[in-house]
XYZ file of C-alpha atoms in Angstrom:
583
model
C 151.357 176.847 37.009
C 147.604 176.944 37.557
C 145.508 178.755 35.386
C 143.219 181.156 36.112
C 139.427 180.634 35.337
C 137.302 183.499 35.317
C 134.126 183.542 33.409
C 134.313 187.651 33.235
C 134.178 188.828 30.056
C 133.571 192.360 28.739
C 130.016 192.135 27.473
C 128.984 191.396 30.880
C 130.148 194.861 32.172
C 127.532 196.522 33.891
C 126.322 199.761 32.662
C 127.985 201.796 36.049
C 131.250 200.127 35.348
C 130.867 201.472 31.729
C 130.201 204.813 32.425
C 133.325 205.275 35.336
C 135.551 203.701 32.217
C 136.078 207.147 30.852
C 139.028 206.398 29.747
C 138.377 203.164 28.130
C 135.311 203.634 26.185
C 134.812 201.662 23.339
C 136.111 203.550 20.481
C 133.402 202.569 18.145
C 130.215 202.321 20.976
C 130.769 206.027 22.741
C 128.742 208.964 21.946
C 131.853 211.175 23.153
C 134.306 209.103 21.913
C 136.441 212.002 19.991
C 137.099 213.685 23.549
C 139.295 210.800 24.491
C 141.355 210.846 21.688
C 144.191 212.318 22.926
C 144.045 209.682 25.774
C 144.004 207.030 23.437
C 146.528 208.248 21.372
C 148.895 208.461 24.672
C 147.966 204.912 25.478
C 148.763 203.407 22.014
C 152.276 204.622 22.236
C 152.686 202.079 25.554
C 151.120 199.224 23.281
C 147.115 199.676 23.736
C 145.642 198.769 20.945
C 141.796 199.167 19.473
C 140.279 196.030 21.205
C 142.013 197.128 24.596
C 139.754 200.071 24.782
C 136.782 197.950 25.301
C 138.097 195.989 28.008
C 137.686 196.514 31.923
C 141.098 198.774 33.094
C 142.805 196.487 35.662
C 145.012 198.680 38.338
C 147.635 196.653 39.604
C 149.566 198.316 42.584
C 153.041 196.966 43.175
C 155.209 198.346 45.964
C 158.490 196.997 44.792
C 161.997 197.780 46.012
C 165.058 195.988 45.799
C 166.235 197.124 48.768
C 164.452 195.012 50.673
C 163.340 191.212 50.904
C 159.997 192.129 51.730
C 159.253 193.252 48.692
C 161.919 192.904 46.142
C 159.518 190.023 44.553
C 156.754 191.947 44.195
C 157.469 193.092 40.651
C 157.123 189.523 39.539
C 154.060 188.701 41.136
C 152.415 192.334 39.469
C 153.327 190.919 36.263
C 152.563 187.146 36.994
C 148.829 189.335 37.880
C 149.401 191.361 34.339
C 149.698 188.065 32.664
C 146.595 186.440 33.971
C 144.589 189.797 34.300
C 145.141 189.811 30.194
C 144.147 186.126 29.621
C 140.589 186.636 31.228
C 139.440 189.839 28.798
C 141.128 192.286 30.673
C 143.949 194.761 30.514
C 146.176 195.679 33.370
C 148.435 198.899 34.288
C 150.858 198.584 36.909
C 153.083 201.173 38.961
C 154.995 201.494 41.843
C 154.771 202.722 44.821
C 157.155 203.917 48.346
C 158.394 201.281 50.556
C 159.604 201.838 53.889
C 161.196 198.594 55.471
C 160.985 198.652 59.452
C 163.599 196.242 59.925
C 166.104 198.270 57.868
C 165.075 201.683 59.144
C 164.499 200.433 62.843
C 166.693 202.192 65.554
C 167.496 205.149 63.317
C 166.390 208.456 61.933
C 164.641 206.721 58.758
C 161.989 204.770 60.884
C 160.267 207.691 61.508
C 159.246 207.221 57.800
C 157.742 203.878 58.173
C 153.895 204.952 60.025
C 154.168 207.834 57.392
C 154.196 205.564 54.558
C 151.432 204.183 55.311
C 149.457 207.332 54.475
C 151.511 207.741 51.601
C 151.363 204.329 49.992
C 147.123 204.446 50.513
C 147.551 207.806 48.717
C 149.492 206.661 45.679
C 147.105 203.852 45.304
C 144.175 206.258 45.138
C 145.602 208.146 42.617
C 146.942 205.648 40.715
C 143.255 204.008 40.750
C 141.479 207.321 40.609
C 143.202 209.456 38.034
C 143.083 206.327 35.543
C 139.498 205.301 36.500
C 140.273 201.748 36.979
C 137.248 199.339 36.887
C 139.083 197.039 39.241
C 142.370 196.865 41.597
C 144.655 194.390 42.866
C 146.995 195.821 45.680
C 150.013 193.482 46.468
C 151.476 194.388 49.563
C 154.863 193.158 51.488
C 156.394 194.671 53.985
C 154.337 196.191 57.648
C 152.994 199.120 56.279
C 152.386 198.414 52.598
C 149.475 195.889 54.214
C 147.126 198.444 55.486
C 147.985 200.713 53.148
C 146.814 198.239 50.228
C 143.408 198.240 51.553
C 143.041 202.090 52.842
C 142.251 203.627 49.262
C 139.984 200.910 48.185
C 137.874 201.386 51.657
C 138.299 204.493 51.495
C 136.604 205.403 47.611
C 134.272 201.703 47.931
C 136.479 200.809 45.294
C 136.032 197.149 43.882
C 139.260 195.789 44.533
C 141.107 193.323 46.416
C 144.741 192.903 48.025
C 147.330 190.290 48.463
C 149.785 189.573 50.474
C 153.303 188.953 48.642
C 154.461 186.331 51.433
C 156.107 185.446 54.446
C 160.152 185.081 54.065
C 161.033 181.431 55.007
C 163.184 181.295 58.339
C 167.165 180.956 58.244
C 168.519 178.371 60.764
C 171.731 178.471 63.049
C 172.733 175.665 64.929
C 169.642 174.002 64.804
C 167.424 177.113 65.709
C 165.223 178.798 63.497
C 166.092 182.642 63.005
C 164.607 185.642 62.271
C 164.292 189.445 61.595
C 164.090 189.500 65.450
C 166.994 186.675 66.109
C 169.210 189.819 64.834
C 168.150 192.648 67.214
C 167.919 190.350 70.425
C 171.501 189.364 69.266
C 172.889 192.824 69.593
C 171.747 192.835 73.583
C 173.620 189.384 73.842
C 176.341 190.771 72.616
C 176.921 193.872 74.492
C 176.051 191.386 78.044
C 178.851 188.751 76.455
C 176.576 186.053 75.765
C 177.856 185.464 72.307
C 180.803 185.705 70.739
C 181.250 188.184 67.429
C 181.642 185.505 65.429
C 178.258 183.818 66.248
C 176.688 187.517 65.908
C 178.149 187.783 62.311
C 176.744 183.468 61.587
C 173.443 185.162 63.271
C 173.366 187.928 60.740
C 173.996 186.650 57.360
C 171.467 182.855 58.213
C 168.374 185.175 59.729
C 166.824 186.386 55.905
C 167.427 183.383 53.169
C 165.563 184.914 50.761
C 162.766 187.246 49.986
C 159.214 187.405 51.896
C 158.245 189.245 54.665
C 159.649 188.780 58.637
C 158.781 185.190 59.218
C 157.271 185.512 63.171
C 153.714 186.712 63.457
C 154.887 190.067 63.425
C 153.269 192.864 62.162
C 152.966 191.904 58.183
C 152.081 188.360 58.976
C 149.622 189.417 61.372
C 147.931 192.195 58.940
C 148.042 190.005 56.075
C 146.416 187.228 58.595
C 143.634 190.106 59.743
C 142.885 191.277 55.606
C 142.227 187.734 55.357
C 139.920 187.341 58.278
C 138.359 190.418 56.794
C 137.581 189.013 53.772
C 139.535 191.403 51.817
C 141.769 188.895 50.492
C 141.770 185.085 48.927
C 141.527 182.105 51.320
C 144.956 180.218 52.454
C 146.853 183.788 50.923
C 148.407 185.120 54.066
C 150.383 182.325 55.157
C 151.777 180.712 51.751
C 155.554 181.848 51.535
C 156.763 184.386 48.889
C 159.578 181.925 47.510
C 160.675 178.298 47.922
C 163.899 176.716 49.002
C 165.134 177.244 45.693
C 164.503 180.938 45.664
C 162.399 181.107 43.014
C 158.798 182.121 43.441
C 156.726 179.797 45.277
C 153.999 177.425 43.255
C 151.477 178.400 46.063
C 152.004 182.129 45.493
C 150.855 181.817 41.928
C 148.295 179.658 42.482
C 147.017 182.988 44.691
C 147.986 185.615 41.762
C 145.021 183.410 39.975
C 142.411 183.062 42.575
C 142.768 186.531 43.096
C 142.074 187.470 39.696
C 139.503 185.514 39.658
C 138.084 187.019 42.633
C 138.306 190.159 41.521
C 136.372 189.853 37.868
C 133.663 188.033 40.448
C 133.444 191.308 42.219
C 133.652 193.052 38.936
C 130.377 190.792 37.366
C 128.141 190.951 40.705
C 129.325 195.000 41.566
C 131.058 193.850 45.073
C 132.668 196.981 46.485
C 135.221 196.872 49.436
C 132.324 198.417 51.847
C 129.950 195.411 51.171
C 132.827 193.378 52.761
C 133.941 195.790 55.379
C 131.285 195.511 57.798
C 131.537 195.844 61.929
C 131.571 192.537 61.990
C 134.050 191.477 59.427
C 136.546 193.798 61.592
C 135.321 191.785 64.550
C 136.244 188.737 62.861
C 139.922 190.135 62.097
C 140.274 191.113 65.461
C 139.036 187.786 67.188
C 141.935 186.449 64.853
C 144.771 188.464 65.800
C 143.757 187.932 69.157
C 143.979 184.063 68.969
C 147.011 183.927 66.779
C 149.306 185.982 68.974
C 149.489 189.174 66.395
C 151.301 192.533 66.858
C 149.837 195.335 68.787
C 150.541 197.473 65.172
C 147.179 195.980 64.354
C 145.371 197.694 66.870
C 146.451 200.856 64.901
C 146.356 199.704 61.321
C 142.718 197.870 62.051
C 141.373 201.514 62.942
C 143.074 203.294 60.152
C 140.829 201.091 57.987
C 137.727 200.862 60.210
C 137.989 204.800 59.729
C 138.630 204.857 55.894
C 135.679 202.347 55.537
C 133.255 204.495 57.806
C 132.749 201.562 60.359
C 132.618 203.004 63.959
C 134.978 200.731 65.510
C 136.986 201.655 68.809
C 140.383 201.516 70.716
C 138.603 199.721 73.451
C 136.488 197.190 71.173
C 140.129 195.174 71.237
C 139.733 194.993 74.843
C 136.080 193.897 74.588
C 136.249 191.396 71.818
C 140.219 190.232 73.250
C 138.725 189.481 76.841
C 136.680 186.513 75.052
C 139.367 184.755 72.566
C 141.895 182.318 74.131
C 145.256 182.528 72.568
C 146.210 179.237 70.810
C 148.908 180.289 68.076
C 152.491 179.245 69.397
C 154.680 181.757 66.876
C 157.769 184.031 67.524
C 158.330 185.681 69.021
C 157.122 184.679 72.645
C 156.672 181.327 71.094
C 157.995 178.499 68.702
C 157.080 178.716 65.030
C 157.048 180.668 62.068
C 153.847 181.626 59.735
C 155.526 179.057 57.009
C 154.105 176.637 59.975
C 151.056 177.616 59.609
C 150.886 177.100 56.352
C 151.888 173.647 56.363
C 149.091 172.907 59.128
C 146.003 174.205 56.828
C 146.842 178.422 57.091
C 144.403 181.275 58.223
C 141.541 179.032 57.083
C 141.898 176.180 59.280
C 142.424 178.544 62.421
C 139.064 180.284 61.091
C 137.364 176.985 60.838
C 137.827 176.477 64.672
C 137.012 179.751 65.693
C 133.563 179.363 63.819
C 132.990 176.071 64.557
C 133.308 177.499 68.662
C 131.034 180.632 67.765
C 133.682 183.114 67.986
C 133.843 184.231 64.691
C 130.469 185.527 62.224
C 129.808 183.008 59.188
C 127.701 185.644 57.294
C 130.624 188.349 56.147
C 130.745 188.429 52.530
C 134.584 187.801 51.433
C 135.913 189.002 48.001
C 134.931 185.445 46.615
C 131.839 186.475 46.333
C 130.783 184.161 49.402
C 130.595 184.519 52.615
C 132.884 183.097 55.391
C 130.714 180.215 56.569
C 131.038 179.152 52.482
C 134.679 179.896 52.309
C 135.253 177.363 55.253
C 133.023 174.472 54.312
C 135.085 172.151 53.569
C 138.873 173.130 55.333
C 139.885 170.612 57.203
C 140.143 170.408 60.992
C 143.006 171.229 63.104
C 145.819 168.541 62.768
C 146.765 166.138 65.800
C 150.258 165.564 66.424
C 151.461 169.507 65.998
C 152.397 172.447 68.546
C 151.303 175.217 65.863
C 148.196 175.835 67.157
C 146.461 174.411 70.012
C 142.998 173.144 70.868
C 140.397 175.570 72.338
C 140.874 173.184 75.486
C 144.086 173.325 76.039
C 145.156 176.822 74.814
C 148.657 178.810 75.395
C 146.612 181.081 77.172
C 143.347 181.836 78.148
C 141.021 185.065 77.605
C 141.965 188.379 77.532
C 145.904 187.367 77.911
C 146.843 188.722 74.574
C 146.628 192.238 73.273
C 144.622 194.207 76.138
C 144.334 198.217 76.337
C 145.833 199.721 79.363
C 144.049 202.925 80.386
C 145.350 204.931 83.964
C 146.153 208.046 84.461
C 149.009 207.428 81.969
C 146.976 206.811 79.376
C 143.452 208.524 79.389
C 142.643 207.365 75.751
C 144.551 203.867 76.014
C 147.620 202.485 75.344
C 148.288 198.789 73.761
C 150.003 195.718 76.143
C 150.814 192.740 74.369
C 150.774 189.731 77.397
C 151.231 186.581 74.537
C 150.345 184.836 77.476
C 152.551 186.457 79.774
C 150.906 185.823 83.307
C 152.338 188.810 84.527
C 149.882 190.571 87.426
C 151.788 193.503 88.346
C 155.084 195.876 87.673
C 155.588 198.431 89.868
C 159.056 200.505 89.820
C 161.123 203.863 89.373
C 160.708 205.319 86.458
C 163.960 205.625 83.957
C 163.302 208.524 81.954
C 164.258 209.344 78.244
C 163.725 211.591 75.546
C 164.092 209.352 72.467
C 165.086 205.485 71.543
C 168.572 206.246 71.043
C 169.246 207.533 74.387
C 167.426 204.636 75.883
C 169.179 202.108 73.619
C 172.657 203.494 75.086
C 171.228 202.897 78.943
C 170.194 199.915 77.999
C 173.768 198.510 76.297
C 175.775 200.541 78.958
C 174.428 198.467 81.786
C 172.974 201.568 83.005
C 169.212 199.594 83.345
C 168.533 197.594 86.804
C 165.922 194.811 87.226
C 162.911 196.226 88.358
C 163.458 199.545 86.215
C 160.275 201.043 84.523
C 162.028 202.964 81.009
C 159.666 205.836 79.746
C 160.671 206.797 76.100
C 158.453 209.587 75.310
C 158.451 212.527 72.229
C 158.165 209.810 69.659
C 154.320 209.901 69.281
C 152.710 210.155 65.572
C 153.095 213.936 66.145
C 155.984 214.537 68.614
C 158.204 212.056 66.470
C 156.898 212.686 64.034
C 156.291 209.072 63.037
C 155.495 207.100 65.981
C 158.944 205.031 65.716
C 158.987 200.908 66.339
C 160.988 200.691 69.897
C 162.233 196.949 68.838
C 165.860 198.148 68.839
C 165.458 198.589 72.937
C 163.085 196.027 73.365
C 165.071 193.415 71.726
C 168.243 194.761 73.684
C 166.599 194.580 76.846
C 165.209 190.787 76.131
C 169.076 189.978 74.599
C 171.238 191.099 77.660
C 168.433 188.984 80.146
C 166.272 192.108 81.129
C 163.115 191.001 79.335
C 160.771 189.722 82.323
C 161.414 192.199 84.739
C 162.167 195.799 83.198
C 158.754 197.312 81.504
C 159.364 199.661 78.706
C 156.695 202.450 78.558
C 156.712 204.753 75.364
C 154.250 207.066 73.062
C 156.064 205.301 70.222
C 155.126 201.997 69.230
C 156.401 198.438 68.965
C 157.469 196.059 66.195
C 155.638 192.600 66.047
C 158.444 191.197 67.050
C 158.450 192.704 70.281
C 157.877 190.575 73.631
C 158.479 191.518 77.422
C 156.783 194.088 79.119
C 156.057 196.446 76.826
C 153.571 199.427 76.515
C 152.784 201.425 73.482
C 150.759 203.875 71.872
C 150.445 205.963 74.866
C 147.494 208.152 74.143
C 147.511 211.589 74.390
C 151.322 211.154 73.523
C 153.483 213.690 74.903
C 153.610 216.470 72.833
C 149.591 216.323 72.719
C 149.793 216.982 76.851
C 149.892 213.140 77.763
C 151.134 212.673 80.986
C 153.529 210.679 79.854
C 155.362 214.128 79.055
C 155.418 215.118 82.777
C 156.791 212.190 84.562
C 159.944 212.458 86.110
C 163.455 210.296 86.687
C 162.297 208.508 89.894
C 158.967 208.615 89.954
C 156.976 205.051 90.602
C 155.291 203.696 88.304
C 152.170 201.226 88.755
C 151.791 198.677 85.777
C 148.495 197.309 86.945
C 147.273 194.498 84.385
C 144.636 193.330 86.634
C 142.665 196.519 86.483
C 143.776 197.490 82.994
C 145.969 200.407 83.974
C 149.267 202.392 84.416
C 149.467 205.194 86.417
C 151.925 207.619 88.110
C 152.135 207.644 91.539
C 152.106 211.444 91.982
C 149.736 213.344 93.515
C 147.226 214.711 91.091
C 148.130 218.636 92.253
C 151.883 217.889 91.493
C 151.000 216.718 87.580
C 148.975 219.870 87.274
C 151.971 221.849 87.944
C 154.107 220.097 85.993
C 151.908 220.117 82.945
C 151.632 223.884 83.449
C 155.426 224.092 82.661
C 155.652 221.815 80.362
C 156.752 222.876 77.337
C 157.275 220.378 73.844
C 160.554 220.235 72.614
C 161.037 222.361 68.921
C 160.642 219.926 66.072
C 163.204 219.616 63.581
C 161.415 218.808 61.037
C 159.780 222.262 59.363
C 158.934 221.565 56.140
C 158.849 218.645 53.886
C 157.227 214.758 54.010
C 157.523 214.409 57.799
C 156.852 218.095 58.634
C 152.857 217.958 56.522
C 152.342 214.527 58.447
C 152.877 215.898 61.958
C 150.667 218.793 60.896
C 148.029 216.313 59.814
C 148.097 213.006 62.028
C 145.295 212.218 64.653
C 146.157 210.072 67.878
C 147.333 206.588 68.122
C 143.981 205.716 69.617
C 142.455 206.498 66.682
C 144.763 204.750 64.291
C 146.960 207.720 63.713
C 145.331 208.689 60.274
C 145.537 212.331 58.681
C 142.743 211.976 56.086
């Protein structure tokens, strides 16, 4: 195991760290010290002793569950971070906090939790880091939302802190193929179209998830951990090292990024970084001009202006159209293409793919990361792209060119924006009758009743961040639709939004969303429906003087949900285009 080196020590706090470490004033050095006596006396009966209350108070967030592989490891890695935190003069405190896993949740009643724990997870953090006056934070993070959530508090109070990403799951394998999360969902449309047999579904299901680590694809937690560290908000080479090895056990390279980050984070600590001197328009321009040319999920569009708004950086819906119409796409990962972020890895990770987008000017050198250096210093000396590999191609010969991955869709559909994610898709032009629905489920039962025709244009509206509440992940449909041989010629429109794993033709995070008077809440069974990717827009064709008579009887459906978790976030959530946030 590698070591961890940092040259922090406690005499070198500065005198602003000293005075927000109320709690850990040294005993024998405070004027005041008597008022914390009964905090000391609390902390001594979990093992603090009279030298720990002169060191720096390390938060170390760690949303664990063992219900999931996405995060079931991350209680090791908080203490492998404990352990190291200790050896370099300071002294950790960890908790928990909620995890919502899409890919268990999706298709039911329980994904409407997921978005909402985003909130919650940032909110746990703050208190956690707030209420203790920590003089530092690490945030692991695993599954989709526990990413953006990591960061969120620490933008959000300029906190000095820094995340990391617990690690991508390493891919199962069935008859030669490589599976996935996703293998799983686009299985249950083969299924119901006789494609497979049970048996192969059931060999499909228990090969997709060997181990623990997050979905494997550049889906959404691969994507965010891949934009944190195009941020700078995380260590170099993090975001695509797997969580475990073939052996199950914890991976070498994981460690080795417990103790950078460490590191890192007493750097901070010694030169007063705080997460706002990294969080800069142009870092966010950076993590966007890398989602864009790795293929990433259109969650990021959300979760990249959740932070953008906790950070006080005045950053857009339509800057990813802006920034996205310049960036070729060259990473070739599932799930419209062939490889897995463990791929990456192996082929020099987020850094190498960094290195060639500064080296062709599309990327800003000058960010400061949580090193303590800035991006162009970070990248000196990563090697070049590899010959003789399909991971990621040359700026020459690219999957796709400009402005043919995530691109905003505006119309009179979609007045603020909605989110299209081409992956290269060529596509021009949809145009057909509209197949109406009031919620996945009823969709997903079209859809495996054979009750969807080529051409078809399904509208899944009322599950919105508000009219969900909880802006569900339509993969369940999406995946059918792709499974039962649907996937290039039905479009799927919806004020919900879409798992990373999701490819066809697929529009999300309509905006206004139904309930908010979107006119996605007044179109009807029948009516045609223009998918124009040319000019950037969907639209009903329906005379402008029928919608306003429609939206004048329109009336939202009663929500359900009256008190309680999802009943306060409805109440407090802004729109998708403006990263659905309620602080």
């Amino acid at each position: 195991m590698n070591k961890c080196q940092g040259d922090y020590c406690c005499n070198n706090t500065s005198e602003s760290l000293k005075k927000r470490s109320a709690v850990l004033t040294s005993i024998s050095g405070a004027k005041d010290w008597t008022k914390r006596a009964a905090a000391r006396a609390m902390m001594r009966a979990v093992g603090y002793k009279d030298e720990d209350f002169g060191k720096p108070l390390i938060c170390v967030a760690a949303p664990y569950s063992d219900v999931s592989p996405c995060n079931a490891h991350i209680d090791q890695l908080a203490k492998i971070a404990e352990e190291e935190i200790a050896k370099v003069g300071g002294r950790p405190y960890m908790f928990g906090t909620p995890v919502i896993t899409d890919g268990e949740t999706m298709g039911t009643e329980g994904m409407k939790y997921s978005l909402v724990s985003r909130e919650w997870i940032a909110d746990s953090i703050e208190m956690m880091q707030e209420a203790y006056m920590a003089d530092g934070t690490i945030a692991f993070s695993g599954c989709d939302k526990t990413i953006p959530a990591s960061l969120m508090p620490l933008a959000r109070n300029n906190s000095i802190g820094i995340t990391l990403y617990g690690g991508t799951i390493l891919s199962g394998s069935y008859k030669g193929k490589d599976l996935n999360i996703v293998s799983i969902f686009e299985a249950i449309g083969a299924l119901s179209a006789g494609k497979i047999t049970k048996d192969e579904f059931h060999e499909i299901e228990c090969k997709s998830c060997p181990c623990a680590g997050a979905c494997g694809g550049m889906f959404t937690a691969n994507t965010m951990a891949s934009a944190i560290e195009a941020l700078g908000m995380s260590v170099p080479g993090s975001a695509a090292r797997p969580a475990m090895n073939r052996n199950g056990r914890i991976s070498e390279n994981k460690i080795d990024d417990i103790c950078r980050t460490v590191d890192a984070l007493f750097v901070m600590m010694k030169k007063g970084i705080r997460t706002r001197d990294i969080l800069t328009r142009k870092a966010f321009e950076n993590a966007i001009v890398v989602v864009q040319a790795v293929g990433g999920s259109t969650n990021a569009v959300l979760h990249l202006l959740a932070i953008a708004h906790e950070a006080d950086v005045p950053l857009t819906i339509d800057d990813f159209e802006t920034i996205g119409k310049k960036v070729p796409l060259i990473g070739n990962f599932s799930p419209s293409g062939d490889y897995m972020m463990e791929h990456l890895d192996e082929v020099g990770g987020v850094p190498m793919v960094m290195k060639m987008l500064l080296d062709e000017g599309f990327i800003h050198g000058d960010c400061l990361t949580v090193t303590g250096k800035t991006v162009s210093e970070n990248l000196k000396n990563v090697p070049s792209l590899p010959e003789n590999q399909k991971v990621i191609y040359p700026f020459d010969k690219p999957l796709a060119p400009a402005g043919k991955h995530i691109i905003i869709m505006k119309g009179n559909m979609a007045t603020e924006g909605s989110v299209m994610k081409l992956s290269g898709n060529l596509i021009k032009r949809h145009k057909g009758p509209a197949r109406v629905f009031e919620s996945e489920e009823d969709a997903m039962t079209a859809i495996l009743d054979a009750k969807i025709k080529h051409g078809d244009v399904i509208i899944i509206r009322h599950e919105g961040p508000k009219g969900g509440p909880g802006m569900r992940e339509m993969l369940s449909p999406s995946s059918a639709l792709v499974g039962a041989g649907l996937g290039k010629d039905v479009a799927l429109i919806t004020d919900g939004r879409f798992s990373g794993g999701t490819h066809g033709i697929m529009i999300g995070h309509v905006a206004p969303e139904a309930v908010e008077g979107g006119a996605i809440g007044i179109v009807q069974e029948g009516d045609i429906i223009d998918i124009n990717v040319e000019k950037r827009e969907v639209n009903i064709e329906v005379e402008k003087k029928i919608l306003n008579e429609r939206r004048k009887k329109y009336k939202a459906p009663d929500s359900p949900y009256i008190r309680g978790v999802l009943a306060k976030y409805r109440t407090l959530v802004s729109s998708a285009s403006k990263g659905a946030v309620t602080s």
